[in-house]
Coordinates of C-alpha atoms in Angstrom, one line a residue:
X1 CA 0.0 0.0 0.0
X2 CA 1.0 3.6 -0.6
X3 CA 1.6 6.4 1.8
X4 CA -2.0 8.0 0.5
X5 CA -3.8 4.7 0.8
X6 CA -2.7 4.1 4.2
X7 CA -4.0 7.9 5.2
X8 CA -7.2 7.4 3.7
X9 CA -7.4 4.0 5.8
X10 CA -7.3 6.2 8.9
X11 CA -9.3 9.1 8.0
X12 CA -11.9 6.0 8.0
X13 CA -10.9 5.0 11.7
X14 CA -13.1 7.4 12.8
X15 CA -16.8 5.8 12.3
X16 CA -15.3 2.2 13.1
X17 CA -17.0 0.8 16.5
X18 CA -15.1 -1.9 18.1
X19 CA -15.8 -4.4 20.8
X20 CA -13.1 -5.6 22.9
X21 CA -13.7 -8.9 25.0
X22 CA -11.2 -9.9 27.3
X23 CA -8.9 -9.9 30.7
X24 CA -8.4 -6.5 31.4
X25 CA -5.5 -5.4 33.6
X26 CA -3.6 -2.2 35.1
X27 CA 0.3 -2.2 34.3
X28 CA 2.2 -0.3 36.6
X29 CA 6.0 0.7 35.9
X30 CA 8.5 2.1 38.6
X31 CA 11.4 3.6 37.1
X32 CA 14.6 4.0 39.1
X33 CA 18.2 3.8 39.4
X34 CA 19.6 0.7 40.8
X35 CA 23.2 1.5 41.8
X36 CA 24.0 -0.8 45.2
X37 CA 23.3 -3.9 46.6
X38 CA 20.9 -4.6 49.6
X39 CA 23.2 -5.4 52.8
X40 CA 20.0 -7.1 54.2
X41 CA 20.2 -9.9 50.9
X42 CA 22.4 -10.5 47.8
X43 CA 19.8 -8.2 45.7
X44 CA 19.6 -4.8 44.0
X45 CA 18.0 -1.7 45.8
X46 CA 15.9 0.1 43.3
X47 CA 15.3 4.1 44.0
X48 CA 12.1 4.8 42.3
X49 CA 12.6 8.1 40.6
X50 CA 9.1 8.0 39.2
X51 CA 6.0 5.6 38.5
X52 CA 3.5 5.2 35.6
X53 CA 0.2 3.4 35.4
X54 CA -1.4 2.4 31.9
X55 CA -3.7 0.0 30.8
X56 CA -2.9 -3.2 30.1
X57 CA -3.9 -6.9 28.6
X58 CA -7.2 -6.3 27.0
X59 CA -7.1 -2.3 28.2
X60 CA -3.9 -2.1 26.0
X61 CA -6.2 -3.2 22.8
X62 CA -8.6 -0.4 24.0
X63 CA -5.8 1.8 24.2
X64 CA -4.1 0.9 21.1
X65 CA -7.9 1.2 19.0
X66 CA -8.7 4.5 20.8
X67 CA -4.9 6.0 19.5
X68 CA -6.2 4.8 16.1
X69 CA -9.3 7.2 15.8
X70 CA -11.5 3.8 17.0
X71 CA -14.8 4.2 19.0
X72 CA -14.5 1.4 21.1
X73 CA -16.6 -0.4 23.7
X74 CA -15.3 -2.6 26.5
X75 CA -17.0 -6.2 27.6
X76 CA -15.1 -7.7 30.9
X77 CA -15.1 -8.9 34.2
X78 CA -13.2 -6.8 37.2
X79 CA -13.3 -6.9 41.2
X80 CA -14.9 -4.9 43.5
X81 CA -11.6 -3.4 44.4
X82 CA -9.5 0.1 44.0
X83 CA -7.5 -1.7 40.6
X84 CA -11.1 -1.8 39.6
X85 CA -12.0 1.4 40.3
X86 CA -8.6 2.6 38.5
X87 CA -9.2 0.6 35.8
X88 CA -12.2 2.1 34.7
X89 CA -11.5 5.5 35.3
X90 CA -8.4 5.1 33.1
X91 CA -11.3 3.6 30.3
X92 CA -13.4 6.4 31.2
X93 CA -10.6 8.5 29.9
X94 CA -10.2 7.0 26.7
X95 CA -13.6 7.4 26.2
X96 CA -14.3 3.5 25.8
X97 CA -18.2 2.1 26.3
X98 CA -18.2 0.3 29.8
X99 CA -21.8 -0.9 29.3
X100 CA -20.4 -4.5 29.0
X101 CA -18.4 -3.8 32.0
X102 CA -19.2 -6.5 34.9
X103 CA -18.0 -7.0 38.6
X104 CA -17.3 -9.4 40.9
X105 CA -17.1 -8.6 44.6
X106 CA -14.6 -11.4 45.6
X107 CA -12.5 -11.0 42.4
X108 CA -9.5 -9.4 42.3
X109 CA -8.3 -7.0 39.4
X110 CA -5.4 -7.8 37.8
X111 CA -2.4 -5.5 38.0
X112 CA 1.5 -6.2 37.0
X113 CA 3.7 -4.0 38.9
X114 CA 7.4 -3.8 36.8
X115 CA 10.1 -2.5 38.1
X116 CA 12.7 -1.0 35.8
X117 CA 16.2 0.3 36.0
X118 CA 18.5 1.2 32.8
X119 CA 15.4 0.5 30.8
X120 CA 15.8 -2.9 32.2
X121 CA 13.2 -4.7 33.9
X122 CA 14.4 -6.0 37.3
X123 CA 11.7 -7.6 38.3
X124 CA 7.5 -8.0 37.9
X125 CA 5.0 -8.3 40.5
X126 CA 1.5 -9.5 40.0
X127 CA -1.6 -9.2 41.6
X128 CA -4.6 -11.2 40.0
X129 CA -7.2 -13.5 40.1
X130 CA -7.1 -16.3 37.4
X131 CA -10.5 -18.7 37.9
X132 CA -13.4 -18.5 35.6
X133 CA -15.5 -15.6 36.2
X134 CA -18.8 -17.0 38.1
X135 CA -22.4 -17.6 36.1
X136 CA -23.9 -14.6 37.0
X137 CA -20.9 -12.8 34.9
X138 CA -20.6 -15.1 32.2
X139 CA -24.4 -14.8 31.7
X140 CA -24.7 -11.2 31.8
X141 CA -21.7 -11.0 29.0
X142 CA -23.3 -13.4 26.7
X143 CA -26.6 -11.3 27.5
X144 CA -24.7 -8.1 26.2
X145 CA -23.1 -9.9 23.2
X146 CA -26.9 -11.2 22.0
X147 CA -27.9 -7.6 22.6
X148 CA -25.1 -5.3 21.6
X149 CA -23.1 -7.0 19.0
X150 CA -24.9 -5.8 15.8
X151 CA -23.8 -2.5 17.0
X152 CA -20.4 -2.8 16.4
X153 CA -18.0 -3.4 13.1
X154 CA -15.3 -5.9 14.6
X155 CA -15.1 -7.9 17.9
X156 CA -11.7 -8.2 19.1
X157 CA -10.8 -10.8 21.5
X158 CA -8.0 -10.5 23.6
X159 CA -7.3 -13.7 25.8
X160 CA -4.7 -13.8 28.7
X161 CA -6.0 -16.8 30.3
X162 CA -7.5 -14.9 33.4
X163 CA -10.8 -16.3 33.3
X164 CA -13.1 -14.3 31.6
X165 CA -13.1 -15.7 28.3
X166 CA -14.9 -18.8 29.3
X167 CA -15.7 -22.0 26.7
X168 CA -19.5 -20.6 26.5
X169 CA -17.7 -16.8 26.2
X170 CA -16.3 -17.5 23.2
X171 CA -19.2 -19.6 22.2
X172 CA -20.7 -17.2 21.9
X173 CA -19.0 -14.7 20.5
X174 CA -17.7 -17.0 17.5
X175 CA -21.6 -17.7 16.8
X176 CA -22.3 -14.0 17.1
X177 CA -19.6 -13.3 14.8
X178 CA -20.8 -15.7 12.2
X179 CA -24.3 -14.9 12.1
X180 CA -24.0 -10.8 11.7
X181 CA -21.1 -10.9 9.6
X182 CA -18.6 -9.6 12.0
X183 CA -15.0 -10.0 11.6
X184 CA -14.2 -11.7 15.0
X185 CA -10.2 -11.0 15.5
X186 CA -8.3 -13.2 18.5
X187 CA -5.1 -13.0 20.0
X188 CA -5.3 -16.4 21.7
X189 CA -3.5 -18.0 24.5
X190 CA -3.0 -21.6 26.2
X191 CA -2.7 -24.8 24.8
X192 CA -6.0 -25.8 23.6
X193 CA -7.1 -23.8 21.0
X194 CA -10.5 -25.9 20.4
X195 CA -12.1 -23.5 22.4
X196 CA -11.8 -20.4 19.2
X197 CA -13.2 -23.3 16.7
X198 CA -15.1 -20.0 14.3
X199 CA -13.6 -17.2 14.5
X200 CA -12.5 -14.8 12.0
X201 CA -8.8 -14.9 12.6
X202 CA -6.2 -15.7 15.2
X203 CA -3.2 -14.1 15.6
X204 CA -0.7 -16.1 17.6
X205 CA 3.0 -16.1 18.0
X206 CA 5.2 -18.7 16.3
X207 CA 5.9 -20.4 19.6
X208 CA 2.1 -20.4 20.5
X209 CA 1.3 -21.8 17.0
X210 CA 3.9 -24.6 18.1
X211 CA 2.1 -25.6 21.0
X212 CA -1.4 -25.4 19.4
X213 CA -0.6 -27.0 16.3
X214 CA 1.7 -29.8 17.9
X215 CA 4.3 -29.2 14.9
X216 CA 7.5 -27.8 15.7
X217 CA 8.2 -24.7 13.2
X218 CA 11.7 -25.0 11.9
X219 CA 11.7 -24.3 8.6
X220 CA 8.9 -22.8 6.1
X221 CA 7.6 -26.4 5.2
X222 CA 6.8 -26.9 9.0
X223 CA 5.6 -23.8 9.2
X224 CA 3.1 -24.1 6.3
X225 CA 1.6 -27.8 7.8
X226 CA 1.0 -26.2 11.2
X227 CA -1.4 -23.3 9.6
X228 CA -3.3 -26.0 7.8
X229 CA -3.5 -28.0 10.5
X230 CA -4.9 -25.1 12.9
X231 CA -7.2 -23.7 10.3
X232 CA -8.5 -27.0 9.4
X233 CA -9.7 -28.1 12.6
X234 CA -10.7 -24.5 13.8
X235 CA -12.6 -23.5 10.8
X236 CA -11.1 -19.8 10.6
X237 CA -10.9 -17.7 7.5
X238 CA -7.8 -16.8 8.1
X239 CA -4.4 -17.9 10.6
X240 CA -2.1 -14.8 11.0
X241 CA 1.5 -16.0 12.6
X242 CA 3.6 -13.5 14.0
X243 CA 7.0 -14.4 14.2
X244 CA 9.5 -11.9 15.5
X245 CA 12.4 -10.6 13.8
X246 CA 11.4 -13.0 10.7
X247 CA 7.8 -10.9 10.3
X248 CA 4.2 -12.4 10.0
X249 CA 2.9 -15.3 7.6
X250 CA -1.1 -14.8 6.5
X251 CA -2.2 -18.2 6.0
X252 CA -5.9 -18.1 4.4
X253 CA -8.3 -20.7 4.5
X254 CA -8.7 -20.5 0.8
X255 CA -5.4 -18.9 -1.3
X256 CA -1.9 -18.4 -1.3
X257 CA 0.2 -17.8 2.3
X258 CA 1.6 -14.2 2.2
X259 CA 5.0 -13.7 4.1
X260 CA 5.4 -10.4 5.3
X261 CA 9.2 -9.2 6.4
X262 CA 10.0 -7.2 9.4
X263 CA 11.3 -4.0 9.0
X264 CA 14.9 -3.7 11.1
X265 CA 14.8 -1.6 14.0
X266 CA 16.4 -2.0 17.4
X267 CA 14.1 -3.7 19.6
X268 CA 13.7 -2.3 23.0
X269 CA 10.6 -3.8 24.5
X270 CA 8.0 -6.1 22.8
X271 CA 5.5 -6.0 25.6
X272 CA 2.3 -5.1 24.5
X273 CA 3.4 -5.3 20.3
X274 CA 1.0 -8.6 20.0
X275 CA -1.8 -5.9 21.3
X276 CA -0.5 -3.7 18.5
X277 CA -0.7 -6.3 16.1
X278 CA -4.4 -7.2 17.0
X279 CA -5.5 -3.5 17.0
X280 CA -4.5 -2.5 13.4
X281 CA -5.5 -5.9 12.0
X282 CA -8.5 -5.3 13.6
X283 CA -8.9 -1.8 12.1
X284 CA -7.7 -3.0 8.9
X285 CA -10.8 -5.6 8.7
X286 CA -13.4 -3.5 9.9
X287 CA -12.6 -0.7 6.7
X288 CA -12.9 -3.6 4.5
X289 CA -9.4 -3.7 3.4
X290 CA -8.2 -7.2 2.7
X291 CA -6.8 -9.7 5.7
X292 CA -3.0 -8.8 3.3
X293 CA -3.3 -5.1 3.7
X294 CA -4.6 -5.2 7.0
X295 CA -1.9 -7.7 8.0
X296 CA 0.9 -5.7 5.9
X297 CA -0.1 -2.1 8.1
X298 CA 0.1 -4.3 11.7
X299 CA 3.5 -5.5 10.3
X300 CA 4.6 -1.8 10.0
X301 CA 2.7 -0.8 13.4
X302 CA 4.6 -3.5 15.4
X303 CA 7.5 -2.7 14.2
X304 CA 6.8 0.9 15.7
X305 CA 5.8 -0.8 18.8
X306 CA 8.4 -2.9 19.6
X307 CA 11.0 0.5 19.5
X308 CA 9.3 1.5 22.5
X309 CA 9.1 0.4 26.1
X310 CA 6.3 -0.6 28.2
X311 CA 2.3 -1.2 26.5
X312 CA 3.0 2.0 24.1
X313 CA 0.1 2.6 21.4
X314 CA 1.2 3.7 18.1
X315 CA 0.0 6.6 16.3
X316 CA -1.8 6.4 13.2
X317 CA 0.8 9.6 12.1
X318 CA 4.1 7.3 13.0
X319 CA 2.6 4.2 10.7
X320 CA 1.9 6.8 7.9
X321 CA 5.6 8.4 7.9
X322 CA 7.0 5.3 8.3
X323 CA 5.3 3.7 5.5
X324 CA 6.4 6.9 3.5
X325 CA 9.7 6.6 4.5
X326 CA 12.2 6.1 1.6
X327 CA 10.3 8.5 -0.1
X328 CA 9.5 11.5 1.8
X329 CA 10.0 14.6 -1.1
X330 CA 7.2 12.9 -2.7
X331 CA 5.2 10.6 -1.1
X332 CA 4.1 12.9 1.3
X333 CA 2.9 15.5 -1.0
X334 CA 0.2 12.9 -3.0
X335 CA -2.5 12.7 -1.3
X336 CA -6.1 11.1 -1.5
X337 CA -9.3 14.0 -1.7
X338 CA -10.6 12.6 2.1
X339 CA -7.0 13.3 3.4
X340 CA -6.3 16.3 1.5
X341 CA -9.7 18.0 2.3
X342 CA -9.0 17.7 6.5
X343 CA -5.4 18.8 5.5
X344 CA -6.4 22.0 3.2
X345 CA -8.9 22.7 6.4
X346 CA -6.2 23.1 8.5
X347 CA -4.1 25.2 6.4
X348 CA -7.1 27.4 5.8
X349 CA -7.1 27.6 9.8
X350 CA -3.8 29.1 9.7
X351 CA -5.1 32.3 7.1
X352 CA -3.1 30.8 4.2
X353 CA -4.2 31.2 1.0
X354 CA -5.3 28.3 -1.3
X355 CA -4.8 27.7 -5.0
X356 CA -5.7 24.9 -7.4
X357 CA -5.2 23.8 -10.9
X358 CA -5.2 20.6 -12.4
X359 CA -3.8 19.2 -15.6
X360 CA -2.7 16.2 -17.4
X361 CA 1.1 17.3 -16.8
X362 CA 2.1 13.7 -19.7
X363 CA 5.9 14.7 -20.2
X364 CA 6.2 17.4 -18.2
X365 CA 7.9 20.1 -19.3
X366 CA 9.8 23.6 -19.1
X367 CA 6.0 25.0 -19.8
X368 CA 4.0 23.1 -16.8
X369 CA 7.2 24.3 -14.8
X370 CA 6.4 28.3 -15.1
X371 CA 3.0 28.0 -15.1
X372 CA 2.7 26.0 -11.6
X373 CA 5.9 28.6 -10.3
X374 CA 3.2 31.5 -11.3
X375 CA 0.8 29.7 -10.0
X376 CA 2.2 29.1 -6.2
X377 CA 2.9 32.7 -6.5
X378 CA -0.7 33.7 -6.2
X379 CA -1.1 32.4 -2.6
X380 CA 0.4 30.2 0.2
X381 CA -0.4 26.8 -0.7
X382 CA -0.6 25.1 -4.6
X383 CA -2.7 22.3 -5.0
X384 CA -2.6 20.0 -8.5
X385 CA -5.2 17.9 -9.5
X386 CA -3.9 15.2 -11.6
X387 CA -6.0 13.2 -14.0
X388 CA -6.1 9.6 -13.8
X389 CA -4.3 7.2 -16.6
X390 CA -8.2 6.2 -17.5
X391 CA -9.3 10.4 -17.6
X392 CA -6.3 11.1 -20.1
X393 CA -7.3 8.1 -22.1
X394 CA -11.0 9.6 -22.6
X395 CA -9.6 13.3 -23.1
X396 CA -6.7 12.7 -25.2
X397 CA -7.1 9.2 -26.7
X398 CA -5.8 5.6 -26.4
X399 CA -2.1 6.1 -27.3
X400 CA -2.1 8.5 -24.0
X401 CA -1.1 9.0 -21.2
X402 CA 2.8 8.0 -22.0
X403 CA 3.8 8.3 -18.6
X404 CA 1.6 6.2 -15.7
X405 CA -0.5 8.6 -13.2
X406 CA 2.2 7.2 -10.1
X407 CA 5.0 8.6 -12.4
X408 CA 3.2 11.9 -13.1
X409 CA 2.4 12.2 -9.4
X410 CA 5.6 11.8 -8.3
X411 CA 7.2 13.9 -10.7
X412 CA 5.0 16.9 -9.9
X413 CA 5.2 15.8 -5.9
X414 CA 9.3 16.6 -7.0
X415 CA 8.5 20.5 -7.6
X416 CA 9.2 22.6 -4.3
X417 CA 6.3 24.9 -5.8
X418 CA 3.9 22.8 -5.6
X419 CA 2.9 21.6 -2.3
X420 CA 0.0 18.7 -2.5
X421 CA -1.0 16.7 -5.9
X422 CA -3.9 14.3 -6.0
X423 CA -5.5 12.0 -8.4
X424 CA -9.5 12.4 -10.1
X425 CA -10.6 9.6 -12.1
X426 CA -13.1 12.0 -13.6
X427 CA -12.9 14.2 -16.9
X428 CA -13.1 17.2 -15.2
X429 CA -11.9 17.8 -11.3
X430 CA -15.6 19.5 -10.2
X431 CA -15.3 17.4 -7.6
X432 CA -12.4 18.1 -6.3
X433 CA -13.2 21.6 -6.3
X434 CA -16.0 21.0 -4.2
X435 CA -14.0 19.1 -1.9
X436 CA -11.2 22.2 -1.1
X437 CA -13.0 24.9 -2.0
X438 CA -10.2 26.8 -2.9
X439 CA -9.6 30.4 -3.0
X440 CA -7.9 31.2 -6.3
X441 CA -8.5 28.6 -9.7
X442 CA -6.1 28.8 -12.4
X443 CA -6.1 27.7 -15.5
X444 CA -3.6 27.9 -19.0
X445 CA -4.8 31.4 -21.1
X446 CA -5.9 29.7 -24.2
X447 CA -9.3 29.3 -21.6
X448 CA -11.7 31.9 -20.8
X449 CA -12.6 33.0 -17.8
X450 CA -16.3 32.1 -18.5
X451 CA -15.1 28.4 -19.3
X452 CA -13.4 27.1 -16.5
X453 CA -14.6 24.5 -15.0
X454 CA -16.1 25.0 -11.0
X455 CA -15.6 29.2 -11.3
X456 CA -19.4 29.8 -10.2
X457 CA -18.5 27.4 -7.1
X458 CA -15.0 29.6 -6.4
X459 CA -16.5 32.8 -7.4
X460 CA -19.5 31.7 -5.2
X461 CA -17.5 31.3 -2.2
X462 CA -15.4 34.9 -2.6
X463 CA -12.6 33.3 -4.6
X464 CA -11.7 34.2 -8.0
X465 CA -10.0 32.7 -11.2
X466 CA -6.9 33.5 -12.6
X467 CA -5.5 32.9 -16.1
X468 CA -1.8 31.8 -16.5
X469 CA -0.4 32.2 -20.1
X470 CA 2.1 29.1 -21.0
X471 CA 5.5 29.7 -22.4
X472 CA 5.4 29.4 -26.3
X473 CA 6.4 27.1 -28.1
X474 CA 6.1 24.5 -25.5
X475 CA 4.0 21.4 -25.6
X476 CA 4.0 18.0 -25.1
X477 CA 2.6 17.3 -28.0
X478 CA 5.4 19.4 -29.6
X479 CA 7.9 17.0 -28.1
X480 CA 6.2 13.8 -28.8
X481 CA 6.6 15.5 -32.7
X482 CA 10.2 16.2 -32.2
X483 CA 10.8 12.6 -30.7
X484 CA 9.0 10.8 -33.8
X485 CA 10.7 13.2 -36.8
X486 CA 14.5 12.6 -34.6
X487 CA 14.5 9.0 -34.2

């Protein structure tokens, strides 16, 4: 995916509501300096120089979807207790939906306490209850998921094996799943993996696919017979395996595996990066893009995550730029018309000035160079529409464009005068006009005012037209002349 498709993905994020089911838990760092040993026992003394609480096993997935633009809705089990009441304040602050949100008097809410010196952990304390939650719960979520589910767009599951994902649990929620349509996404845990038999996808781990599968993963042979076997006797649509500094392998139930290669980093933490993983997956499925995309942007996301230490979300800005990096001059300058609009609102926030013309720009040329320089001059910010491969076919026949619409977009992204180019597929960029609402048009002079195309909507708005003369002499048909006549 491109840098533009991957922005438009997240301007999406927005109208996406997403249930998470699972164990949710407080993590609490203490950060310190650990410079002497205790003379009561052979062990380090800490100094705690400051302390951090975030959420953590399933409230990391909230946290990660709410960083992505998500609505998202919680369904859980926690105590009675003053984790408990942390914990939901800290959802409360996300803005999360605790409707689903159960508790158990004699339960006790989970909470890891890590202590860290030299951005090492030293050692982790936990506090948690790991039975099955009792019937009253369990019957009061599967209440919620009858009720609630068709309200949502994806149903992540997030298990870490501290009881509230019961057998009937996820029962239910793989029945739910199937009958409304609903992508169910899990990031599983344990041994016996019988107990996800139709859900969407699962994400696990190569060792964790190991266990499950019974097949020992050495090689990409073994590899391939233990995603067969899992999505065989599961009946998924889809196995994603995660595996470390080798990347992810997609395994569909019908179709080709995709491997998917890490991107090098240096790796300071990977707590939390499975949580990562699920969230952007998650996203990915409940926009509709396909299980590879969605896979291929949690790849790049986890590779974010993993640079950072303790349950860190990742922004939907650091998985754009890196997916542009590489490429930066350019990539960042072409964007799609939902992207562009937000961004041409903001610079129109700011007082500056906005101007738009749009052209097929095939062989670009001395010509197109002056007339977008003039062109930048009139105002603060130049915006080019660029028709489509299939627009310059209908306007200038079949033998056109010579140059691909990526090409031409880059090319123009190039020019330091020009400051955001984007695509119409259409034979004249109304739309696009309507979109930015610009405040100057400009078009070549061999137009009149009278003809351009969205004037009344510019001039309606206070904006006006301007007419840019092109050098003589210059053309690409003039070119494509020389070219045939030369060689």
């Amino acid at each position: 995916m491109e840098r533009r498709e991957v922005e438009s993905f997240f301007e999406r994020a927005g109208s996406i509501r997403a249930l998470v089911v699972g164990d949710l838990m407080l993590d609490e760092y203490l950060w310190g300096r650990a410079e002497r040993i205790s003379p009561e026992a052979p062990v380090q003394v800490v100094e705690v120089a400051s302390e951090d609480l975030r959420l953590g096993g399933a409230g990391n997935v909230v946290n990660n979807l709410a960083a992505l633009g998500c609505q998202v809705s919680v369904c859980s089990v926690i105590g009675k207790d003053e984790n408990g009441a942390l914990l939901r304040r800290a959802l409360e602050e996300k803005g999360a939906g605790l409707e689903g949100l159960f508790e158990e008097g004699e339960r006790k809410t989970s909470k890891k306490t890590r202590v860290l010196a030299a951005n090492q952990q030293i050692v982790r304390i936990d506090r948690e209850t790991k039975s099955s939650i009792g019937a009253a719960s369990e019957n009061g979520i599967i209440d919620y998921l009858t009720a609630r589910s068709r309200d949502f767009d994806v149903i992540v599951v997030s298990d870490y094996l501290k009881g509230v994902l019961t057998p009937a649990v996820l029962t239910a929620l793989a029945r739910t799943g199937r009958a409304l349509g609903i992508p169910v996404v899990v990031d599983p845990k344990g041994n016996d993996y019988g107990k996800y038999r139709g859900a969407t996808i699962l994400t696990p781990n190569r060792k964790e696919a190991e266990i499950a599968s019974g097949v020992a993963i050495t090689d990409q042979e073994s590899l391939q017979r233990a995603a067969e076997g899992l999505l065989s006797s599961l009946e998924l649509d889809a196995l994603l395996i995660t595996r470390s500094e080798a990347g992810m392998s997609l395994f569909p139930s019908a179709g080709e595996a995709v491997h998917i290669p890490t991107v090098a980093r240096e790796v300071f933490d990977v707590t939390g990066a499975g949580d990562t993983v699920i969230s952007v997956l998650s996203l990915g499925l409940a926009c509709g893009l396909s299980m590879a995309d969605a896979a291929w942007i949690a790849n790049v996301a986890a590779g974010i995550a993993v640079g950072k230490l303790g349950t860190s979300t990742v922004a939907p800005e650091e998985i754009v730029a890196e997916v542009g990096h590489g490429a930066k001059d350019s990539d960042s300058k072409i964007k799609n018309l939902d992207v562009l609009s937000h961004a041409i609102a903001r610079e129109r926030s700011r007082g500056k000035k906005v101007v738009f013309t749009n052209g097929c720009f095939d062989l670009l040329h001395v010509g197109h160079v002056k007339y977008l320089q003039k062109a930048r001059g009139l105002g603060d910010i130049l915006v080019v529409g660029l028709n489509t491969d299939a627009s310059v076919r209908r306007l200038k026949g079949e033998k056109r464009p010579l140059i691909e619409e990526t090409e031409r977009a880059h090319i123009l992204a190039a020019l330091d005068c020009i400051d955001y180019v984007v695509l119409f597929d259409e034979d004249t960029p109304l739309k696009v006009i309507e979109a930015l609402a610009p405040d100057i048009l400009v078009k070549g002079g061999d137009y009149s005012i009278e003809g351009v195309v969205g004037r009344e909507l510019v001039e309606a708005r206070g904006g006006r037209v301007e007419l840019i003369q092109f050098v003589d002499g210059r053309s690409t048909s003039r070119i494509i002349e020389k070219i045939l006549s030369s060689y």
